[in-house]
XYZ file of N, CA, C and O in Angstrom:
760
model
N 75.680 149.161 83.433
C 75.288 150.598 83.123
C 75.486 150.416 84.861
O 75.890 150.402 85.387
N 75.736 151.870 84.449
C 76.635 152.346 85.621
C 75.397 152.906 87.075
O 75.651 152.636 87.409
N 74.041 152.530 86.100
C 72.610 152.245 87.267
C 72.920 151.681 88.390
O 72.900 151.170 89.377
N 73.240 150.404 87.421
C 72.891 148.611 87.932
C 74.698 148.922 89.305
O 74.481 148.846 90.390
N 75.601 149.454 88.612
C 76.816 149.570 89.596
C 76.240 150.450 90.549
O 76.985 150.441 91.764
N 75.638 151.570 90.700
C 75.762 152.436 92.116
C 74.514 151.805 92.862
O 74.089 152.925 93.559
N 73.663 150.725 92.258
C 72.441 150.334 94.131
C 70.736 151.040 93.025
O 70.356 151.305 94.217
N 71.685 152.496 92.036
C 70.144 152.923 92.019
C 68.646 152.089 91.386
O 68.154 152.914 90.360
N 68.716 150.700 90.304
C 67.992 150.761 89.988
C 66.594 150.544 90.271
O 65.827 150.741 89.440
N 66.223 150.686 91.328
C 64.486 150.968 91.907
C 64.569 151.876 91.189
O 63.321 152.857 90.641
N 65.363 152.990 91.802
C 64.984 154.806 91.985
C 65.025 155.219 90.167
O 64.046 155.388 89.352
N 66.149 154.551 89.495
C 65.655 154.609 87.779
C 63.911 154.084 86.982
O 63.573 154.251 86.612
N 64.450 152.798 87.657
C 62.688 152.229 87.610
C 61.185 153.308 88.012
O 60.681 153.170 87.084
N 61.249 153.614 88.791
C 60.731 154.200 88.860
C 60.979 155.890 88.427
O 59.391 156.370 88.366
N 61.555 155.797 88.267
C 62.113 157.794 87.464
C 61.275 157.206 86.175
O 60.863 157.846 85.021
N 62.019 155.745 84.991
C 61.322 155.687 84.248
C 59.743 155.240 84.236
O 59.711 156.391 83.310
N 59.132 155.544 85.290
C 58.193 155.341 85.125
C 57.450 156.273 85.091
O 56.820 156.690 84.243
N 58.094 157.471 86.006
C 57.499 158.504 86.222
C 57.589 159.604 84.842
O 56.734 160.119 83.708
N 58.612 159.111 84.062
C 58.365 159.904 82.507
C 57.763 159.173 81.651
O 57.632 160.155 80.535
N 57.403 157.876 81.494
C 56.738 157.409 80.505
C 54.924 158.201 80.480
O 54.122 158.187 79.684
N 54.591 158.314 82.027
C 53.811 158.612 82.332
C 53.607 160.027 81.587
O 52.658 159.977 81.172
N 54.388 160.759 82.523
C 54.055 162.444 81.746
C 54.292 162.633 80.226
O 53.601 163.296 79.577
N 55.000 161.306 79.573
C 54.735 161.396 78.264
C 53.096 161.212 77.903
O 53.042 162.285 77.201
N 52.430 160.119 78.076
C 50.963 160.018 78.352
C 50.776 161.246 78.862
O 49.419 162.043 77.790
N 51.264 161.921 79.913
C 49.998 163.163 79.966
C 50.152 163.911 78.927
O 49.659 165.085 79.477
N 51.319 164.496 78.770
C 52.064 165.510 77.184
C 50.782 164.997 76.014
O 50.308 166.230 75.794
N 50.227 163.823 75.796
C 50.113 163.761 74.793
C 48.096 164.100 75.021
O 47.354 165.108 74.568
N 47.897 163.838 76.245
C 46.264 164.179 76.382
C 46.465 165.755 76.956
O 45.509 166.325 76.576
N 47.157 165.969 76.937
C 47.194 168.182 77.416
C 47.564 168.381 76.172
O 46.431 169.893 75.655
N 47.917 168.063 75.472
C 49.170 168.679 73.535
C 47.289 168.567 73.291
O 46.543 169.617 72.031
N 46.186 167.838 73.638
C 44.999 166.950 72.718
C 43.745 167.950 73.716
O 42.538 167.804 73.366
N 44.007 168.351 74.568
C 42.945 168.895 75.667
C 42.341 170.453 75.589
O 41.405 170.430 75.540
N 42.761 171.488 74.877
C 42.448 172.283 73.905
C 41.565 173.206 75.305
O 41.932 173.098 76.006
N 40.264 173.341 75.136
C 39.311 173.970 76.113
C 38.918 172.318 76.509
O 37.631 173.368 77.322
N 38.629 171.463 76.720
C 37.209 171.010 76.892
C 38.486 170.207 78.527
O 39.624 170.096 79.193
N 37.711 170.159 79.118
C 37.417 170.571 81.121
C 38.512 169.026 81.126
O 38.777 169.163 82.369
N 37.364 168.192 80.916
C 37.368 166.547 81.562
C 39.534 166.332 80.901
O 39.788 165.678 81.778
N 39.471 167.081 79.101
C 40.964 166.487 79.209
C 41.442 167.028 80.107
O 43.195 166.493 81.002
N 41.996 168.627 81.141
C 42.701 169.202 81.065
C 42.604 168.246 82.218
O 44.182 168.383 83.131
N 41.742 168.100 83.320
C 41.390 167.752 84.512
C 41.843 166.396 84.651
O 43.200 165.717 84.826
N 42.145 165.367 83.224
C 42.859 164.466 83.087
C 44.266 164.032 82.942
O 45.512 163.664 84.019
N 44.603 165.452 82.027
C 46.551 165.630 82.285
C 46.349 165.738 83.588
O 47.982 165.657 83.456
N 46.142 166.650 84.589
C 46.153 167.023 85.356
C 47.034 165.830 86.547
O 47.330 165.357 87.887
N 45.879 164.578 86.472
C 45.887 163.736 87.204
C 47.017 162.586 86.974
O 47.512 161.841 87.287
N 47.481 162.950 85.382
C 48.030 161.892 85.309
C 49.344 162.039 85.207
O 50.217 161.940 85.844
N 49.535 163.812 85.474
C 51.045 163.543 85.225
C 51.170 164.353 87.539
O 52.180 163.816 87.638
N 49.994 163.497 88.319
C 49.387 163.897 89.748
C 50.048 162.741 89.848
O 51.288 162.397 90.415
N 49.630 161.708 88.316
C 50.577 160.555 88.660
C 52.295 160.047 88.732
O 52.747 159.487 89.196
N 53.049 160.883 87.822
C 54.074 160.581 87.422
C 55.070 161.684 88.935
O 55.974 160.801 89.437
N 54.032 162.401 88.938
C 54.935 163.006 90.604
C 55.155 161.844 91.326
O 55.685 161.562 92.581
N 53.817 160.812 91.481
C 53.715 160.019 92.788
C 54.859 159.093 91.851
O 55.754 158.847 93.255
N 55.441 158.889 90.808
C 56.426 158.201 90.627
C 57.921 158.454 91.006
O 58.239 158.062 92.027
N 57.787 160.141 90.383
C 59.302 160.469 91.321
C 59.500 160.681 93.033
O 60.721 159.689 93.580
N 58.491 160.916 92.892
C 58.102 160.795 95.116
C 58.662 158.838 95.480
O 59.138 159.288 96.474
N 57.984 157.804 94.771
C 58.142 156.425 95.126
C 59.559 156.140 95.444
O 60.737 155.786 95.567
N 60.582 156.994 94.075
C 61.487 156.554 93.121
C 63.109 157.541 94.477
O 63.425 157.036 95.210
N 62.421 158.533 94.769
C 62.640 159.572 96.045
C 63.023 159.267 96.986
O 63.897 158.855 98.366
N 62.044 158.448 97.527
C 61.856 157.763 98.698
C 62.559 156.414 99.066
O 62.632 156.452 100.965
N 62.761 156.400 98.315
C 63.864 154.926 98.184
C 65.126 154.906 98.154
O 65.655 155.751 99.669
N 65.922 154.680 97.418
C 67.390 155.299 97.674
C 67.798 155.886 97.386
O 68.935 156.558 99.063
N 67.154 157.211 97.514
C 67.970 158.696 97.968
C 67.712 159.076 98.883
O 68.937 159.207 100.035
N 66.740 158.507 99.965
C 66.511 159.367 100.925
C 66.632 157.940 102.317
O 67.408 158.335 103.199
N 67.205 156.892 102.210
C 67.598 155.977 103.000
C 69.041 155.970 102.979
O 69.629 155.926 104.066
N 69.829 156.234 101.199
C 71.058 156.411 102.244
C 71.799 157.424 102.723
O 72.930 157.239 103.310
N 71.066 158.535 103.365
C 71.631 159.827 104.550
C 71.584 159.125 106.036
O 72.208 158.686 106.235
N 70.202 158.796 106.819
C 69.240 159.151 106.267
C 68.779 161.153 106.286
O 69.310 161.459 107.004
N 67.546 160.886 105.330
C 67.248 162.442 105.803
C 66.858 162.915 106.908
O 65.823 162.643 107.304
N 67.056 164.036 107.256
C 66.827 165.085 107.605
C 64.882 165.472 108.331
O 65.449 165.901 107.208
N 64.716 164.578 108.887
C 63.253 164.883 108.428
C 63.200 166.818 108.817
O 62.198 166.824 108.475
N 63.589 166.970 109.649
C 63.600 168.550 109.719
C 64.295 169.539 108.422
O 63.376 170.076 108.082
N 64.937 168.526 108.086
C 65.181 169.564 106.314
C 64.007 169.511 105.528
O 63.609 170.053 104.665
N 63.521 167.700 105.346
C 62.911 167.582 105.065
C 61.535 168.590 104.845
O 60.427 169.134 104.137
N 60.787 168.792 106.276
C 59.292 169.200 106.602
C 59.692 171.141 106.195
O 58.820 171.811 105.398
N 61.045 171.596 106.294
C 61.115 172.990 105.874
C 61.191 172.989 104.431
O 60.734 174.461 104.369
N 61.562 172.587 104.610
C 61.695 172.501 102.653
C 60.260 172.371 101.656
O 59.391 172.351 101.465
N 59.207 171.579 102.626
C 57.985 171.109 102.197
C 57.254 172.529 102.656
O 56.334 172.853 101.701
N 57.389 172.977 102.980
C 57.505 174.504 104.091
C 56.520 175.181 103.310
O 55.878 175.968 102.302
N 58.011 174.906 103.095
C 58.346 176.652 101.914
C 58.253 176.532 100.749
O 57.837 177.240 100.175
N 57.949 175.633 99.494
C 57.722 175.293 98.587
C 56.609 174.995 98.213
O 55.668 175.513 97.653
N 55.771 174.176 99.672
C 54.308 174.147 99.739
C 53.761 175.720 99.552
O 52.650 176.798 98.995
N 54.369 176.444 100.618
C 53.445 178.166 100.484
C 53.913 178.217 99.167
O 53.109 179.324 98.413
N 55.034 178.288 98.679
C 55.736 178.796 96.550
C 54.283 178.048 96.023
O 53.964 178.551 95.409
N 54.285 177.427 96.220
C 53.477 176.622 95.667
C 52.099 177.464 95.970
O 51.316 177.392 94.253
N 51.556 177.680 96.957
C 49.920 178.131 97.126
C 50.021 179.047 96.666
O 48.747 179.765 95.819
N 51.349 180.075 97.038
C 51.405 181.954 96.171
C 51.276 181.753 94.392
O 50.086 182.403 93.916
N 51.954 180.701 93.871
C 52.517 180.382 92.760
C 50.412 179.975 92.050
O 49.872 180.643 91.555
N 49.565 179.546 92.129
C 48.122 178.588 92.504
C 47.279 179.923 92.504
O 46.451 181.014 91.455
N 47.448 180.955 93.852
C 46.531 181.598 93.995
C 46.427 183.307 93.146
O 46.167 184.071 92.527
N 48.289 184.003 92.761
C 48.260 184.783 91.929
C 48.489 184.245 90.986
O 47.619 185.454 89.409
N 48.590 183.292 89.856
C 49.056 183.174 88.614
C 48.785 181.937 87.655
O 48.403 182.453 86.983
N 48.173 181.590 88.791
C 46.451 179.936 88.181
C 45.424 179.922 88.265
O 44.479 180.095 86.947
N 45.263 180.842 89.347
C 43.813 180.557 90.066
C 42.881 181.767 89.177
O 43.119 182.690 89.228
N 41.430 181.522 88.849
C 40.538 181.644 88.242
C 40.108 182.490 88.991
O 38.659 181.245 89.534
N 39.714 183.961 89.606
C 38.702 184.343 90.911
C 37.483 183.560 90.421
O 36.668 183.117 91.340
N 36.804 183.372 89.511
C 35.088 183.425 88.767
C 35.251 182.765 87.999
O 34.224 181.646 87.192
N 35.916 181.179 88.125
C 36.094 180.255 87.054
C 35.800 179.285 88.038
O 35.298 179.353 88.717
N 35.687 178.391 87.171
C 35.447 177.429 87.679
C 35.684 176.035 88.950
O 37.266 175.595 88.785
N 34.957 176.169 89.796
C 35.685 175.203 91.048
C 36.326 174.040 91.192
O 37.560 173.553 91.557
N 35.838 173.337 89.480
C 36.351 171.956 88.979
C 38.094 172.479 88.839
O 38.682 171.465 89.000
N 37.922 173.446 88.303
C 39.595 173.220 87.057
C 40.109 174.009 88.095
O 41.852 173.956 89.038
N 39.883 175.225 89.510
C 40.997 175.991 90.861
C 41.274 175.076 91.404
O 41.898 175.021 92.281
N 40.342 174.690 91.957
C 40.593 172.784 92.660
C 41.571 172.146 92.650
O 42.287 171.299 93.303
N 41.534 171.564 91.358
C 42.178 170.569 90.548
C 43.736 171.817 90.427
O 44.773 170.586 91.096
N 43.301 172.675 90.174
C 45.146 172.825 90.015
C 45.905 173.967 91.278
O 46.107 172.730 90.861
N 45.122 173.335 91.971
C 45.316 173.440 93.356
C 45.654 171.829 94.555
O 46.665 171.567 94.467
N 45.235 171.207 93.735
C 45.602 169.954 94.593
C 47.160 169.502 93.081
O 47.604 169.002 93.742
N 46.973 169.553 91.932
C 47.709 169.283 91.442
C 49.480 170.021 91.922
O 50.324 169.407 92.274
N 49.240 171.363 92.449
C 50.292 171.746 92.520
C 50.832 171.352 93.677
O 51.814 172.107 94.034
N 49.697 170.864 95.077
C 50.192 170.435 96.258
C 51.246 169.493 95.899
O 51.994 168.787 96.388
N 50.764 168.270 94.963
C 51.099 167.540 95.061
C 52.692 167.806 94.016
O 54.098 166.994 94.591
N 53.174 168.702 93.261
C 54.119 168.951 92.843
C 54.888 169.571 93.385
O 56.317 169.415 93.225
N 54.110 170.344 94.349
C 54.944 170.952 95.678
C 55.782 169.887 96.302
O 57.282 170.129 97.215
N 54.812 168.650 96.812
C 55.459 168.523 97.350
C 57.136 167.215 97.011
O 57.789 166.915 97.612
N 56.777 166.716 95.580
C 58.054 165.960 95.005
C 58.848 167.188 94.718
O 59.763 166.980 95.532
N 58.453 168.817 94.622
C 59.451 168.989 93.983
C 60.199 169.390 95.195
O 61.720 169.810 95.667
N 59.545 169.897 96.521
C 60.562 169.545 98.593
C 61.745 168.523 98.688
O 62.485 168.488 99.102
N 60.589 167.279 98.119
C 61.310 166.449 98.420
C 63.012 166.174 97.805
O 64.254 165.976 98.298
N 62.994 166.574 96.610
C 64.287 166.883 96.012
C 64.265 167.464 95.850
O 65.785 167.542 96.019
N 64.388 168.644 96.361
C 65.025 169.675 97.156
C 66.304 170.117 98.387
O 66.848 169.590 98.317
N 65.288 168.955 99.181
C 65.769 168.595 100.595
C 66.896 167.573 99.842
O 68.240 168.070 101.239
N 66.772 166.459 99.625
C 67.778 165.406 98.850
C 68.641 166.210 98.468
O 70.098 165.758 98.726
N 68.796 167.578 97.740
C 70.393 167.992 96.728
C 70.627 169.290 97.899
O 71.597 169.101 98.753
N 69.653 169.240 98.471
C 70.997 170.188 99.703
C 70.832 169.477 100.811
O 72.427 169.552 100.998
N 70.796 168.081 101.177
C 71.529 167.016 102.492
C 72.620 166.558 101.611
O 73.894 165.960 102.326
N 72.651 166.215 100.780
C 73.095 165.491 99.625
C 74.258 165.758 98.335
O 73.150 165.534 97.382
N 75.195 166.989 98.452
C 74.753 167.173 96.522
C 75.020 166.449 95.832
O 75.238 167.050 94.089
N 74.967 164.910 95.804
C 75.073 164.429 94.546
C 73.686 164.606 93.726
O 73.961 164.062 92.714
N 72.639 165.088 93.955
C 71.442 164.716 93.586
C 70.827 166.311 93.132
O 69.651 166.697 93.250
N 71.692 166.948 92.919
C 71.304 168.138 92.188
C 70.972 168.332 91.321
O 70.276 169.160 90.258
N 71.775 167.477 90.873
C 70.422 166.905 89.628
C 69.030 166.892 89.432
O 67.672 167.822 88.714
N 68.881 166.190 90.511
C 67.778 165.787 91.387
C 67.066 167.403 91.777
O 65.432 167.429 91.042
N 67.766 167.731 92.363
C 66.924 169.334 93.014
C 66.208 170.048 91.210
O 65.118 171.297 91.801
N 67.142 170.351 91.464
C 67.664 171.355 89.647
C 66.078 170.939 88.913
O 65.273 171.818 88.377
N 66.160 169.942 88.004
C 65.443 169.461 87.857
C 64.147 169.574 88.439
O 62.930 170.053 87.431
N 62.998 168.578 89.663
C 62.393 169.562 89.832
C 61.702 170.519 90.164
O 60.591 171.233 89.434
N 62.420 171.552 90.327
C 62.634 173.468 90.413
C 62.110 173.943 88.661
O 60.894 174.847 88.854
N 62.618 173.295 88.135
C 62.854 173.451 86.830
C 61.701 172.894 86.003
O 60.343 174.157 85.771
N 61.001 171.991 86.573
C 59.718 171.321 86.259
C 58.952 172.257 86.670
O 57.528 172.588 86.299
N 59.010 172.113 88.469
C 57.643 173.593 88.551
C 57.561 174.350 88.334
O 56.668 175.374 88.535
N 58.298 175.394 87.510
C 58.742 176.414 87.273
C 57.906 176.253 85.934
O 57.252 177.435 84.962
N 57.999 175.107 84.990
C 57.479 174.833 83.933
C 56.096 174.853 83.931
O 55.075 175.671 83.520
N 56.002 174.169 85.037
C 53.672 174.056 85.220
C 53.677 174.972 85.774
O 52.093 175.675 85.031
N 55.049 176.164 86.529
C 53.644 177.608 86.794
C 53.475 178.957 85.678
O 52.352 179.331 85.672
N 54.333 178.268 84.617
C 53.915 179.713 83.717
C 53.064 178.966 82.323
O 51.799 179.447 82.075
N 52.693 177.433 82.453
C 51.554 176.883 81.745
C 50.542 176.875 82.586
O 49.522 177.118 81.924
N 50.593 177.053 83.951
C 49.227 176.669 84.853
C 48.633 178.607 84.492
O 47.296 178.273 84.173
N 50.098 179.468 84.142
C 49.278 181.117 83.616
C 49.103 180.856 82.121
O 48.110 181.964 82.100
N 49.762 180.390 81.003
C 48.850 180.461 80.090
C 47.666 180.261 79.976
O 46.825 180.590 79.582
N 47.648 178.098 81.083
C 45.972 177.331 80.265
C 45.064 178.132 81.164
O 43.503 179.029 80.382
N 45.337 178.200 82.302
C 44.173 179.695 83.490
C 43.740 180.384 83.269
O 42.639 180.991 82.714
N 44.560 181.584 83.076
C 44.216 182.781 82.387
C 45.090 183.203 81.835
O 44.350 184.852 81.224
N 45.389 182.560 80.262
C 45.285 183.094 79.160
C 46.258 183.830 79.140
O 45.772 185.298 78.655
N 47.480 183.444 80.077
C 48.121 185.125 79.909
C 49.178 184.072 79.567
O 50.140 183.574 79.142
N 49.613 184.436 77.378
C 50.383 183.936 76.647
C 51.234 185.889 76.076
O 50.924 186.618 75.925
N 52.307 185.544 76.459
C 53.402 186.680 75.754
C 54.229 186.028 74.955
O 54.700 184.264 74.445
N 55.059 186.955 73.953
C 55.664 186.224 73.115
C 56.621 184.480 73.906
O 57.959 185.240 74.880
N 57.425 183.624 73.176
C 57.518 182.973 73.485
C 57.852 182.412 74.773
O 58.131 181.220 75.794
N 56.455 182.973 75.326
C 55.926 181.457 76.397
C 55.817 180.143 76.539
O 56.677 179.589 77.456
N 55.455 179.218 75.195
C 55.715 178.323 75.184
C 57.060 177.350 74.994
O 56.823 176.438 75.335
N 57.775 179.005 74.360
C 59.327 178.651 74.051
C 59.656 178.137 75.448
O 60.689 176.424 75.953
N 59.032 178.475 76.049
C 59.858 178.631 78.045
C 59.597 178.540 78.544
O 59.616 176.850 80.005
N 57.933 177.328 77.916
C 56.982 176.338 78.869
C 58.369 175.154 78.775
O 58.403 174.236 79.394
N 58.475 175.291 77.272
C 58.896 173.624 76.726
C 60.621 173.658 77.174
O 61.063 172.448 77.161
N 61.246 174.683 77.384
C 62.312 174.606 77.885
C 62.314 174.038 79.268
O 63.373 173.503 78.981
N 61.720 175.239 80.702
C 61.931 174.361 81.102
C 61.291 172.893 81.656
O 62.240 172.343 82.717
N 60.888 172.433 80.943
C 60.025 171.519 81.240
C 60.916 170.157 81.152
O 61.540 169.592 81.724
N 61.722 170.451 79.430
C 62.912 169.640 79.003
C 63.929 169.624 80.311
O 64.443 168.400 80.586
N 64.419 170.846 80.336
C 65.148 170.784 81.406
C 65.380 170.234 82.444
O 66.280 169.140 83.248
N 63.835 170.336 82.680
C 63.236 169.675 84.455
C 63.409 168.298 84.287
O 64.215 167.556 84.667
N 62.870 167.646 83.057
C 63.038 166.242 83.011
C 63.941 165.923 82.842
O 64.692 165.168 83.038
N 65.330 166.099 83.213
C 66.768 165.926 81.901
C 67.398 165.937 83.225
O 67.771 164.932 83.813
N 66.773 166.459 84.534
C 67.552 166.405 85.323
C 67.403 165.478 86.097
O 68.311 164.939 87.333
N 66.079 165.167 86.017
C 64.936 164.451 86.989
C 66.119 162.857 86.450
O 66.905 161.876 87.231
N 66.002 162.459 84.884
C 66.076 161.499 84.911
C 68.368 161.441 84.587
O 68.978 160.135 85.087
N 69.305 162.892 84.878
C 70.100 162.371 84.740
C 70.885 162.249 86.362
O 71.244 161.571 86.229
N 69.846 162.309 87.042
C 70.231 162.032 88.216
C 70.584 160.193 88.847
O 70.620 160.350 89.862
N 70.038 159.493 87.922
C 69.839 158.729 88.112
C 71.269 158.046 87.662
O 71.509 156.729 87.693
N 72.211 159.391 87.068
C 73.343 159.151 87.433
C 73.998 159.290 88.627
O 75.577 159.303 88.690
N 73.798 159.881 89.596
C 74.130 159.851 90.854
C 75.325 159.046 91.212
O 74.906 157.327 90.713
N 76.483 159.421 91.528
C 76.985 158.257 91.898
C 76.824 158.444 93.378
O 76.881 158.734 94.159
N 76.988 156.783 93.973
C 75.462 157.172 95.466
C 77.182 156.147 96.451
O 76.143 155.495 97.220
N 77.812 156.118 95.985
C 78.798 155.226 96.764
C 80.062 155.601 97.505
O 79.417 157.386 97.118
N 80.473 155.251 98.442
C 80.235 155.813 100.194
C 81.517 156.792 99.005
O 82.641 156.022 98.942
N 82.325 157.796 99.953
C 82.774 158.470 99.605
C 83.950 157.394 100.138
O 83.908 157.086 101.331
N 85.164 157.240 99.426
C 87.053 156.799 99.757
C 87.310 158.064 101.234
O 87.048 159.304 100.723
N 87.910 156.882 101.629
C 88.369 157.843 102.957
C 89.909 157.518 102.886
O 90.754 156.666 102.234
N 90.832 158.639 102.058
C 91.859 158.470 101.697
C 93.104 157.745 103.621
O 92.831 157.642 104.301
N 93.614 156.599 102.808
C 94.802 155.963 103.630
C 95.493 156.597 104.193
O 96.284 157.475 103.426
N 96.143 156.544 105.294
C 96.753 158.003 105.780
C 97.891 156.858 106.415
O 97.844 155.103 107.113
N 99.212 156.944 105.705
C 100.267 155.868 105.628
C 101.616 156.349 106.201
O 101.937 157.125 106.832
């Protein structure tokens, strides 16, 4: 397979684990309804999926560069600020449950960190464009979903938007396993 040829076996393994755990989280969230425990469990399981994505990215992709720490820190600062703004403006319920509010905040920090690393890798090396785009779409999906779940803000087709962004985001992350990581060839001068 192309993944084997490109040296991305470990990367693809952790992406597959992340996808599998995400599927489990999808099942938990589908059954959550108004159950606080299931909602917290769903966020926790999705956080584990993001941890697998972080492990994947910190292996082969980050070591090919190496990724400049300044680029990662700038990406992290920007994405954490964006995640905090999303949580504060569209997810947090001011007089709501502290467990749910701070659980959502903790989840947003993990999601923003995963997205920051994916974006930094995509900026540093264009071969990771699908990874960066996929992570950003995943973040956008969860921003809309968080607004639906916590603020009860539903609008026509909002669930379709969530699923569309989520599926496209996961597809981008999976597509990144096909990145061409072979060193660029230098044409011979004859």
